Short mmCIF file of N, CA, C and O in Angstrom, two decimals:
data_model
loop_
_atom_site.label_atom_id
_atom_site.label_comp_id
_atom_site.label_asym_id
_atom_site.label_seq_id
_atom_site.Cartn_x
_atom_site.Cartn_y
_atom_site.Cartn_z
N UNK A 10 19.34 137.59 81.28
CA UNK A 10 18.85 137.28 82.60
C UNK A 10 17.72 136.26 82.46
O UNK A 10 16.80 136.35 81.65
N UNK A 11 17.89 135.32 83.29
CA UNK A 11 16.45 133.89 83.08
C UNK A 11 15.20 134.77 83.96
O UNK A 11 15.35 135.75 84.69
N UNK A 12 14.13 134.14 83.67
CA UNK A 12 13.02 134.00 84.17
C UNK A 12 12.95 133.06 85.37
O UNK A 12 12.67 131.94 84.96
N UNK A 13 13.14 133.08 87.02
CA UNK A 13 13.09 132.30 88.02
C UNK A 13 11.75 131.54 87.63
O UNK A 13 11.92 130.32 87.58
N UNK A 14 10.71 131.89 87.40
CA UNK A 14 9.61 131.40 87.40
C UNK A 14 9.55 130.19 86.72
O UNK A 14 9.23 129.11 87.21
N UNK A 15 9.89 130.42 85.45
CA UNK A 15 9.84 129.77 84.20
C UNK A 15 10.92 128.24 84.76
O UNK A 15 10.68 127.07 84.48
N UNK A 16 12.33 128.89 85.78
CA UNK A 16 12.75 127.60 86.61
C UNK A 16 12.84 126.74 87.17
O UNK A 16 13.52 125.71 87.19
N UNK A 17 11.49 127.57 88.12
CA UNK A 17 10.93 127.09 89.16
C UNK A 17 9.97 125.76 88.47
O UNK A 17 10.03 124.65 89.01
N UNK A 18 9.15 125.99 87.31
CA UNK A 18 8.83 124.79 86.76
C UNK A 18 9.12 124.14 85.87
O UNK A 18 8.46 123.62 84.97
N UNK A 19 10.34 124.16 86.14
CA UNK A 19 10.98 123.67 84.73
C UNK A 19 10.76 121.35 85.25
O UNK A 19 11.28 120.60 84.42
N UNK A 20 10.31 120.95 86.00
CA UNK A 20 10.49 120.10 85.99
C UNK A 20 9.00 119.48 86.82
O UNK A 20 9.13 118.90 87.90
N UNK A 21 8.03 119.62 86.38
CA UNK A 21 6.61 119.87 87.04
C UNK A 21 6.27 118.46 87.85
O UNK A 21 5.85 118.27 88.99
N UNK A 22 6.69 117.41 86.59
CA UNK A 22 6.43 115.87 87.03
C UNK A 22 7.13 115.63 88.33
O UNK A 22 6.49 114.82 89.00
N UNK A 23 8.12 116.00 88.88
CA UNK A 23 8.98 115.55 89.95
C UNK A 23 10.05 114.48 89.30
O UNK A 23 10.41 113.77 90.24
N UNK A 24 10.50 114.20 88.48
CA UNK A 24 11.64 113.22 88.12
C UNK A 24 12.77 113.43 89.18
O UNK A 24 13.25 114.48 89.62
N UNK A 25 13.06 112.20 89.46
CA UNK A 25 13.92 111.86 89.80
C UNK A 25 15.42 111.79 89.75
O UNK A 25 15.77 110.79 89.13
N UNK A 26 16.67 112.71 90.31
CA UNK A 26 17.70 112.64 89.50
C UNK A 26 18.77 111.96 90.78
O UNK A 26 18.66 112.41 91.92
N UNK A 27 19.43 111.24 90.57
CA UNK A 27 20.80 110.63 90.81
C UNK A 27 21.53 111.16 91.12
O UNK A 27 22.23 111.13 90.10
N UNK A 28 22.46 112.19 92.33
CA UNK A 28 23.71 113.07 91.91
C UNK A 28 24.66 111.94 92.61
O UNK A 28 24.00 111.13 93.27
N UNK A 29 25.82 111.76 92.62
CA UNK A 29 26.71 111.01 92.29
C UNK A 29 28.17 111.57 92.48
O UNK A 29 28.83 111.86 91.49
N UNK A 30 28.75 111.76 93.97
CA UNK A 30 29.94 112.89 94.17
C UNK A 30 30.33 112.46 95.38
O UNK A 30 29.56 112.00 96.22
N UNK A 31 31.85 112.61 95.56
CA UNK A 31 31.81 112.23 96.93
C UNK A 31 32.63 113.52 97.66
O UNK A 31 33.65 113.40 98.35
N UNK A 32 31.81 115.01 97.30
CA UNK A 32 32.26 115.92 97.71
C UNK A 32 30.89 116.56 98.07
O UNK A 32 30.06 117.08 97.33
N UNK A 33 30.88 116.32 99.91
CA UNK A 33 29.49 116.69 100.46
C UNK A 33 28.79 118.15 100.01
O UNK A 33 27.62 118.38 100.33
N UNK A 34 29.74 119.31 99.09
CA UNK A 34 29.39 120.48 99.21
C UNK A 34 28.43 120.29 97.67
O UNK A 34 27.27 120.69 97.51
N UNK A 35 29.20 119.63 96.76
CA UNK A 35 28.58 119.45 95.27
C UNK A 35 27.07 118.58 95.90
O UNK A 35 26.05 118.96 95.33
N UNK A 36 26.89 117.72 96.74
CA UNK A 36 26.16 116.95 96.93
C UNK A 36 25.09 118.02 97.32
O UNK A 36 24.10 118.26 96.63
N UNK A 37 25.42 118.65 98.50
CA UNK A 37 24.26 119.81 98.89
C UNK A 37 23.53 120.73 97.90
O UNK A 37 22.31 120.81 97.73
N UNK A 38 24.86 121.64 97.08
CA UNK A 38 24.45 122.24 96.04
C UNK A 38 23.95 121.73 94.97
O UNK A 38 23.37 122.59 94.31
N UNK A 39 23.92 120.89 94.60
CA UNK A 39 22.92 120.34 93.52
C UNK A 39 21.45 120.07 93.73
O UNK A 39 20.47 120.52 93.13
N UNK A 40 21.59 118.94 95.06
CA UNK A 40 20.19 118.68 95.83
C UNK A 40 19.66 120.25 96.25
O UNK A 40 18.49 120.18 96.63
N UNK A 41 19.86 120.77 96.27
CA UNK A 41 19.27 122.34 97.12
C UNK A 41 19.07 122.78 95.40
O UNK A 41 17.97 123.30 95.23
N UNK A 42 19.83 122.69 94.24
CA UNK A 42 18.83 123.55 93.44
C UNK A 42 18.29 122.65 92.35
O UNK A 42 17.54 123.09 91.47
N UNK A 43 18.72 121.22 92.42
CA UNK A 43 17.59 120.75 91.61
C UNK A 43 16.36 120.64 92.50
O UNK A 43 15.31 120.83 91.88
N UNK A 44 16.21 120.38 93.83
CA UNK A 44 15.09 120.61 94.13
C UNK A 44 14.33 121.63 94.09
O UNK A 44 13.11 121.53 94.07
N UNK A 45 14.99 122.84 94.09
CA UNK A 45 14.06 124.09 93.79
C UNK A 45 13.48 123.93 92.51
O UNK A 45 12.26 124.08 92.56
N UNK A 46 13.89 123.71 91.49
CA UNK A 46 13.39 123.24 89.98
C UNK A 46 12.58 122.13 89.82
O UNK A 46 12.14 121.67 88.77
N UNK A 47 12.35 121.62 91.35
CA UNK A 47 11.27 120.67 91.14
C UNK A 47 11.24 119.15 90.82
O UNK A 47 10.32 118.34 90.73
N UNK A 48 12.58 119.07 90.68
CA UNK A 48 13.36 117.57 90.82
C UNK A 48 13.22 117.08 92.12
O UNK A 48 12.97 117.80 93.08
N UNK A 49 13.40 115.65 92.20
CA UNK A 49 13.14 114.87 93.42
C UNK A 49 14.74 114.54 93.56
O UNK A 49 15.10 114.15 92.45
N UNK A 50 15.87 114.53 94.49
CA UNK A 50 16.92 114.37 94.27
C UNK A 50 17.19 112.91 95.20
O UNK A 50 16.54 112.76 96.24
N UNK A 51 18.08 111.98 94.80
CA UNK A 51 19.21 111.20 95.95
C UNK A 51 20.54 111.48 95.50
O UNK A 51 20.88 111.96 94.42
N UNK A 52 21.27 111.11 96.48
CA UNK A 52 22.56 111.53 96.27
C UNK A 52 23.44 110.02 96.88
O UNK A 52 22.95 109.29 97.75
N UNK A 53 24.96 109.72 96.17
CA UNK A 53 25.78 109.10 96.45
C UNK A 53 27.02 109.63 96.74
O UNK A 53 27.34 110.71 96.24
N UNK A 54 28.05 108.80 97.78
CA UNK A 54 29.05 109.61 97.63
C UNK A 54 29.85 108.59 96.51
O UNK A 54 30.70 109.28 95.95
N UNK A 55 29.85 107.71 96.20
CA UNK A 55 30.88 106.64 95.41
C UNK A 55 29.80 105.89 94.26
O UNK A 55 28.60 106.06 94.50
N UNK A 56 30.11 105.20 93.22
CA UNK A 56 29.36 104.43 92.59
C UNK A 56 29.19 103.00 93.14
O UNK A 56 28.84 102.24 92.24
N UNK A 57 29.31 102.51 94.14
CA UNK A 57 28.99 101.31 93.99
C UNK A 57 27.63 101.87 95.57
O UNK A 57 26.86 101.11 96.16
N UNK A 58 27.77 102.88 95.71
CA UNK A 58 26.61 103.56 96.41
C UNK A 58 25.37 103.84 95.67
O UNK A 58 24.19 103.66 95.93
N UNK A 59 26.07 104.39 94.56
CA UNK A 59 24.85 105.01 93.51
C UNK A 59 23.93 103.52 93.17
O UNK A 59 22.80 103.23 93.56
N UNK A 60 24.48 103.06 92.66
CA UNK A 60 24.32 101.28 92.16
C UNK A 60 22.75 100.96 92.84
O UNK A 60 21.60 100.81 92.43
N UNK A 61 23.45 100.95 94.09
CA UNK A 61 22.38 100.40 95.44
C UNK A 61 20.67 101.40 95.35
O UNK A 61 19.47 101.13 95.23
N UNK A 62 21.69 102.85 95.51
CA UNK A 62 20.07 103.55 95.63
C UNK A 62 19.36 103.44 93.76
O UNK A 62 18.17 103.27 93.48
N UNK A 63 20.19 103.55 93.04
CA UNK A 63 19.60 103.21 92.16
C UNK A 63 18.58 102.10 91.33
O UNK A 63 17.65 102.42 90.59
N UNK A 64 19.10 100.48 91.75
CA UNK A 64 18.17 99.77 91.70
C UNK A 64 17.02 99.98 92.74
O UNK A 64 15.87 99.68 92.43
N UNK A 65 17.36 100.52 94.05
CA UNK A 65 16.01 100.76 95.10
C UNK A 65 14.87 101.64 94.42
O UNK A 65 13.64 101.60 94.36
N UNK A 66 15.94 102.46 93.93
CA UNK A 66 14.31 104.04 93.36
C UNK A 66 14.73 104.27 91.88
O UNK A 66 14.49 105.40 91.47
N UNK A 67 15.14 103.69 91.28
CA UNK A 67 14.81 103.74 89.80
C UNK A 67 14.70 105.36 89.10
O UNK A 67 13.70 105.68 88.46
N UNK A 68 16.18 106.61 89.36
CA UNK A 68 16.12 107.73 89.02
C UNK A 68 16.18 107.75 87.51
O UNK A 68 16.80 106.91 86.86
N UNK A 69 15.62 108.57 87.09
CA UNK A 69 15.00 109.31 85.74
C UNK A 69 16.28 109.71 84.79
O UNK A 69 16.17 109.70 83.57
N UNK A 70 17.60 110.09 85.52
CA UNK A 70 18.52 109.99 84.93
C UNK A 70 19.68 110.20 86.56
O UNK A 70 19.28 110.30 87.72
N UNK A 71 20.85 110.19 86.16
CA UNK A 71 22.44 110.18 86.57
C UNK A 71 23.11 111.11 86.39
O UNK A 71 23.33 111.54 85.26
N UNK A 72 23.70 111.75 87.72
CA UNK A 72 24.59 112.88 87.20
C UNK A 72 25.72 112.64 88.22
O UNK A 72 25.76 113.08 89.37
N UNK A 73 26.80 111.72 87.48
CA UNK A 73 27.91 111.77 88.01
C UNK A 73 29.46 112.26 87.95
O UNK A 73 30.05 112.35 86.87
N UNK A 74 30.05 112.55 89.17
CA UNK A 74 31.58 112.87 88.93
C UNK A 74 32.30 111.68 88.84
O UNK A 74 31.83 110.61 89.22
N UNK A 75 33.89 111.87 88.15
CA UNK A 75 34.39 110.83 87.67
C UNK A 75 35.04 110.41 88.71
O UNK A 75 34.69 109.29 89.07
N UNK A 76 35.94 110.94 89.38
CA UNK A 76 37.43 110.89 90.26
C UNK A 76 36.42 110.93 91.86
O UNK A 76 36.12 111.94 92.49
N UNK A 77 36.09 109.61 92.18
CA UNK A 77 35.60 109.10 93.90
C UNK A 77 36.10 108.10 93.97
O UNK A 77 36.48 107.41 93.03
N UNK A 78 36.22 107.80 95.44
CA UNK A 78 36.36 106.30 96.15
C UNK A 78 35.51 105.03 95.80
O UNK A 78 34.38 105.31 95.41
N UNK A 79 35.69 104.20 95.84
CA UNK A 79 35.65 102.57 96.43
C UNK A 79 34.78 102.11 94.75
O UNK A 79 34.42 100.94 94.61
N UNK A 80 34.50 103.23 93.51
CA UNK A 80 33.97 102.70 92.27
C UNK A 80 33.76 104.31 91.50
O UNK A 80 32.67 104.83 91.22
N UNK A 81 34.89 104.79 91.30
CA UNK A 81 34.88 106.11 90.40
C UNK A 81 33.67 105.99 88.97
O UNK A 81 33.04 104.97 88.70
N UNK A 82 33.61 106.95 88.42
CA UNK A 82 32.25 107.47 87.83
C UNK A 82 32.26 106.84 86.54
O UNK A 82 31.27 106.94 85.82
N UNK A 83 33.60 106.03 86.06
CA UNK A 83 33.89 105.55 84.06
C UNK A 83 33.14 104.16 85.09
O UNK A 83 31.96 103.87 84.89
N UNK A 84 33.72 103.64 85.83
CA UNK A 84 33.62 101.97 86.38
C UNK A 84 31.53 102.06 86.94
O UNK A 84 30.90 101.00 86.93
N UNK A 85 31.19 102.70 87.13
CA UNK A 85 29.74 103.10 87.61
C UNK A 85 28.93 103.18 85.88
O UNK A 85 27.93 102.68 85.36
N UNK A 86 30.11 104.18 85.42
CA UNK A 86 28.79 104.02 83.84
C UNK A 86 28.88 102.78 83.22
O UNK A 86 27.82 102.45 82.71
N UNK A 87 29.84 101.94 83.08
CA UNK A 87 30.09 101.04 82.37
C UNK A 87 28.93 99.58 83.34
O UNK A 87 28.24 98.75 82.74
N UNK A 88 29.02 99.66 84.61
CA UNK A 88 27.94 98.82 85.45
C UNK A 88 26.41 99.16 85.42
O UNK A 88 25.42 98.54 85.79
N UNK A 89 26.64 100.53 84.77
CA UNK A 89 25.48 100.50 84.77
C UNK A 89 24.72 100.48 83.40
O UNK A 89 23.63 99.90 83.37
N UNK A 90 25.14 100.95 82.47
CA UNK A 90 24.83 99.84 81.65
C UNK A 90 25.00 98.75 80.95
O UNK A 90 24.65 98.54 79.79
N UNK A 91 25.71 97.88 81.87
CA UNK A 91 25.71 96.27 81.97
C UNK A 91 24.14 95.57 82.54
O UNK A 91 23.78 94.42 82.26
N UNK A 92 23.15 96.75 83.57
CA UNK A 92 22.69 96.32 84.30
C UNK A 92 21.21 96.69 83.76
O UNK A 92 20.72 97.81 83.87
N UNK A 93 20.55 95.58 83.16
CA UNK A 93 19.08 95.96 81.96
C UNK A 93 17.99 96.73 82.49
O UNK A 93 16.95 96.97 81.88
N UNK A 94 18.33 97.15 83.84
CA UNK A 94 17.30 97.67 84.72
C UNK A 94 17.39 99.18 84.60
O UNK A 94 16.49 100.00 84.39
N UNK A 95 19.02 99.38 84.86
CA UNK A 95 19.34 100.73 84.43
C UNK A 95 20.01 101.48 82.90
O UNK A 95 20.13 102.65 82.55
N UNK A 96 20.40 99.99 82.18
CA UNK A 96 21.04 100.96 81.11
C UNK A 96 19.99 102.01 79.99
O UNK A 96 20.41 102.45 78.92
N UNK A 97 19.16 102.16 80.31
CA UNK A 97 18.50 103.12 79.19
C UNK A 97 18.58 104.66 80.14
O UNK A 97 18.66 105.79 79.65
N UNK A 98 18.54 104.40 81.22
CA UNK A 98 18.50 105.46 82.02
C UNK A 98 19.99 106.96 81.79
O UNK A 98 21.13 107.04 82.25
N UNK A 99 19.29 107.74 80.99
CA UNK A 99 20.31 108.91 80.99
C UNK A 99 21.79 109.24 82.14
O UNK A 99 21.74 109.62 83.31
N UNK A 100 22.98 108.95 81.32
CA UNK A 100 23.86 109.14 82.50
C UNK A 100 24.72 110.31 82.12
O UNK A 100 25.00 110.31 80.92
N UNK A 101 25.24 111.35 82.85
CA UNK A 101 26.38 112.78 82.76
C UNK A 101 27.11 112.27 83.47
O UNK A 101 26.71 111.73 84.50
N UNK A 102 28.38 112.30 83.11
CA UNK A 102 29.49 112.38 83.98
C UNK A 102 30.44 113.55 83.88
O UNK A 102 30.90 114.17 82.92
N UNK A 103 30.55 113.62 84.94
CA UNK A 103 31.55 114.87 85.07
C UNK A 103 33.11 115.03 85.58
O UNK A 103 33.56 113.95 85.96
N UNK A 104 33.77 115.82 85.65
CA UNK A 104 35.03 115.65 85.92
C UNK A 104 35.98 116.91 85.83
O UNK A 104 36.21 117.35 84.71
N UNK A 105 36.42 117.39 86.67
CA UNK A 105 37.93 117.88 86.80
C UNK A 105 39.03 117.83 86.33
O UNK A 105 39.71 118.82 86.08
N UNK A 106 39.47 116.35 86.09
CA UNK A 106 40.53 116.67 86.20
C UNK A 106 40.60 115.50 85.01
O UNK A 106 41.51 115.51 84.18
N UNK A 107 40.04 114.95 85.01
CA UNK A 107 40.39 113.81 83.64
C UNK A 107 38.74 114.26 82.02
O UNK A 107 37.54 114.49 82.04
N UNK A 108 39.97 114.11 80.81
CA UNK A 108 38.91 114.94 79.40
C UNK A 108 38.49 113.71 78.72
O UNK A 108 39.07 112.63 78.76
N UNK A 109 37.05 114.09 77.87
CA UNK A 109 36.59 113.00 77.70
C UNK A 109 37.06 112.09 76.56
O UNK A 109 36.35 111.26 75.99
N UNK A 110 38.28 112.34 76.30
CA UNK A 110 38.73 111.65 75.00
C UNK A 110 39.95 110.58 76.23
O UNK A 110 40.72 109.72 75.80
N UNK A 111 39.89 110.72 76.78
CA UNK A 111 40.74 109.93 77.70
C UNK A 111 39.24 108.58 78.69
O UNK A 111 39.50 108.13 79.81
N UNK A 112 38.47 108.37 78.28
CA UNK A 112 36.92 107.83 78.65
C UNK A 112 36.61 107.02 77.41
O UNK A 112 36.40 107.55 76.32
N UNK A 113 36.59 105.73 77.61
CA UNK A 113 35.72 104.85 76.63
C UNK A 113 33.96 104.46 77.20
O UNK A 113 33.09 104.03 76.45
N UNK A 114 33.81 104.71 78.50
CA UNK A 114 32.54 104.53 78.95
C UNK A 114 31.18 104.91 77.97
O UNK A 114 31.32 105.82 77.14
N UNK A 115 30.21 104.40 78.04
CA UNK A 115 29.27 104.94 77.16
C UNK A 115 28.05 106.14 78.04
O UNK A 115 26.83 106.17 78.25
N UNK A 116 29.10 106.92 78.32
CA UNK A 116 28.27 108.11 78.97
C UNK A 116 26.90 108.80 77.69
O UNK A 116 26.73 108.30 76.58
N UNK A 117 26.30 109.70 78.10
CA UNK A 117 24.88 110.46 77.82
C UNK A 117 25.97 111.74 77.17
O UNK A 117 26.30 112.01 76.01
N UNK A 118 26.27 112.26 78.27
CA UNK A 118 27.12 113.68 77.90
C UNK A 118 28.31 113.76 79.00
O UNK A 118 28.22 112.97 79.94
N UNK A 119 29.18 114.45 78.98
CA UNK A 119 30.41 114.59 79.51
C UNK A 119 30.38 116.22 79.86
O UNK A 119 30.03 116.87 78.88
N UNK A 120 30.71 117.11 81.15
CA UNK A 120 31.19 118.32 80.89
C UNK A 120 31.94 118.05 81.96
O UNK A 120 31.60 117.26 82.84
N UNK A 121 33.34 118.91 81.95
CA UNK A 121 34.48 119.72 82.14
C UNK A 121 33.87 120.35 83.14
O UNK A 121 33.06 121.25 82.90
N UNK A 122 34.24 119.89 84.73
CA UNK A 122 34.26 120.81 85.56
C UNK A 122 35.09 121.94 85.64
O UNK A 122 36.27 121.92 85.29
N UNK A 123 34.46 122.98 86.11
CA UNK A 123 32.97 123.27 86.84
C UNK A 123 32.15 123.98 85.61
O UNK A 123 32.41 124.98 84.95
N UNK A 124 30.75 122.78 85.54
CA UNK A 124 30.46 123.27 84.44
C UNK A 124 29.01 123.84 85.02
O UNK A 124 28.41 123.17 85.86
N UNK A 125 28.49 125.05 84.56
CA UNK A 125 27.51 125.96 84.91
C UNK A 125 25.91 125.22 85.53
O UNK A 125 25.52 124.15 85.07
N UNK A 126 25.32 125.79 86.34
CA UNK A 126 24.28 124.82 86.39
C UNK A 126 22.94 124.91 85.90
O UNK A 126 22.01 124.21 86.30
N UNK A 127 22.83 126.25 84.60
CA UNK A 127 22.09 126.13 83.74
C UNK A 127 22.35 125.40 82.42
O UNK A 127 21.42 125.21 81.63
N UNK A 128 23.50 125.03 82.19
CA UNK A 128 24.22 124.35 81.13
C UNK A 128 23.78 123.04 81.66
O UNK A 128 23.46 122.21 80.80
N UNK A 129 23.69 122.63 83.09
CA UNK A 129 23.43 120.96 83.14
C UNK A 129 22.55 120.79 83.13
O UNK A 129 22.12 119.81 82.52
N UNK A 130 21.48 121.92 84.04
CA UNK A 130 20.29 121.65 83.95
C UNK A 130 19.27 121.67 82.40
O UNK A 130 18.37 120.88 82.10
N UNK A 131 19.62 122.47 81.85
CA UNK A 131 19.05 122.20 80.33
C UNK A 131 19.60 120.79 79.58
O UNK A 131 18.96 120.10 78.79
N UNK A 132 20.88 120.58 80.05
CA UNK A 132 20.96 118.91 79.14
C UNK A 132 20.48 117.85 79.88
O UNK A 132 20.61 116.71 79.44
N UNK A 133 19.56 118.20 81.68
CA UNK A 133 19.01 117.11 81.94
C UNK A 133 17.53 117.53 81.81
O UNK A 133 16.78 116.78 82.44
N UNK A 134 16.91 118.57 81.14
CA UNK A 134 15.93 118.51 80.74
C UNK A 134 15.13 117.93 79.22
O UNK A 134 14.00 117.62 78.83
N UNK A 135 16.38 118.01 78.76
CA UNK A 135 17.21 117.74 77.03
C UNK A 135 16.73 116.02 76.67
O UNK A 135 15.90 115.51 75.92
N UNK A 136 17.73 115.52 77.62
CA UNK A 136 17.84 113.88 77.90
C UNK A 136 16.65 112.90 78.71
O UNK A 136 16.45 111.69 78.55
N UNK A 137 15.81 114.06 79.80
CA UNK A 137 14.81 112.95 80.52
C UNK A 137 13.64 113.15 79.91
O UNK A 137 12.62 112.57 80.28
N UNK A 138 13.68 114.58 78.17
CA UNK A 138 11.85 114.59 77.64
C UNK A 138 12.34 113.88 76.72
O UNK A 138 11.40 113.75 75.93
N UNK A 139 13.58 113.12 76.14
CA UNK A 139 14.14 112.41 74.70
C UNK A 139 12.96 110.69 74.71
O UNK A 139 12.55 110.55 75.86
N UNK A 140 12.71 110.15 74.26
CA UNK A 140 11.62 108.58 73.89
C UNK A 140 12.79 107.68 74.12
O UNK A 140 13.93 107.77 73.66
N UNK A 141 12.26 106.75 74.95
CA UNK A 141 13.16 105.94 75.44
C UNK A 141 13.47 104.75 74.28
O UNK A 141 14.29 103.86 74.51
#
């Protein structure tokens, strides 16, 4: 059993995280508990959305799904680090329905939806204390 407390500050600075889905319910549920943990959240529904808010506010890291509209999540990692502003910036991608040996993108980490959200949240605590 976790310690809520110990959750509750698990992210004291306010960093900034990226979620990246174009399924309004994943969008809610993430923003509703990374913010309880003290994350500052934006959300996209497509990557060439993420793109936009991302050069605007400069998030701490990326947590995207693969399979969306109008710039799916391999075509978003690969732009984004093409783009010198964002490529150091930690990126997850996630996915359903496509495995990561089928992905040449240069993702951070990869999990297999539906993957737990103490499992993500520890690899984005993992990746945003790592020296840039």
């Amino acid at each position: 059993m976790s310690d809520d407390s110990a959750l509750m500050d698990s992210n004291p600075d306010g960093k900034l995280i990226l979620v990246v889905d174009d399924e309004f319910d994943v969008l809610s549920a993430y923003t509703m508990l990374f913010e309880f943990r003290g994350f500052r959240v934006r959300s996209a529904a497509n990557g060439a959305e993420a793109l936009t808010v991302a050069r605007r506010e400069r998030p701490d890291i990326v947590v995207s799904d693969y399979m969306m509209p109008v710039m799916n999540g391999a075509d978003l990692c690969v732009a984004w680090r093409a783009d010198p502003a964002l490529a150091s910036i930690p990126f997850i991608l996630t996915s359903a329905g496509i495995l990561p040996r089928d992905l040449l993108p240069p993702y951070d980490l990869f999990y297999r939806k539906p993957v737990s959200f103490d499992t993500l949240l520890a690899a984005i605590n993992q990746l945003i204390a790592r020296p840039e």
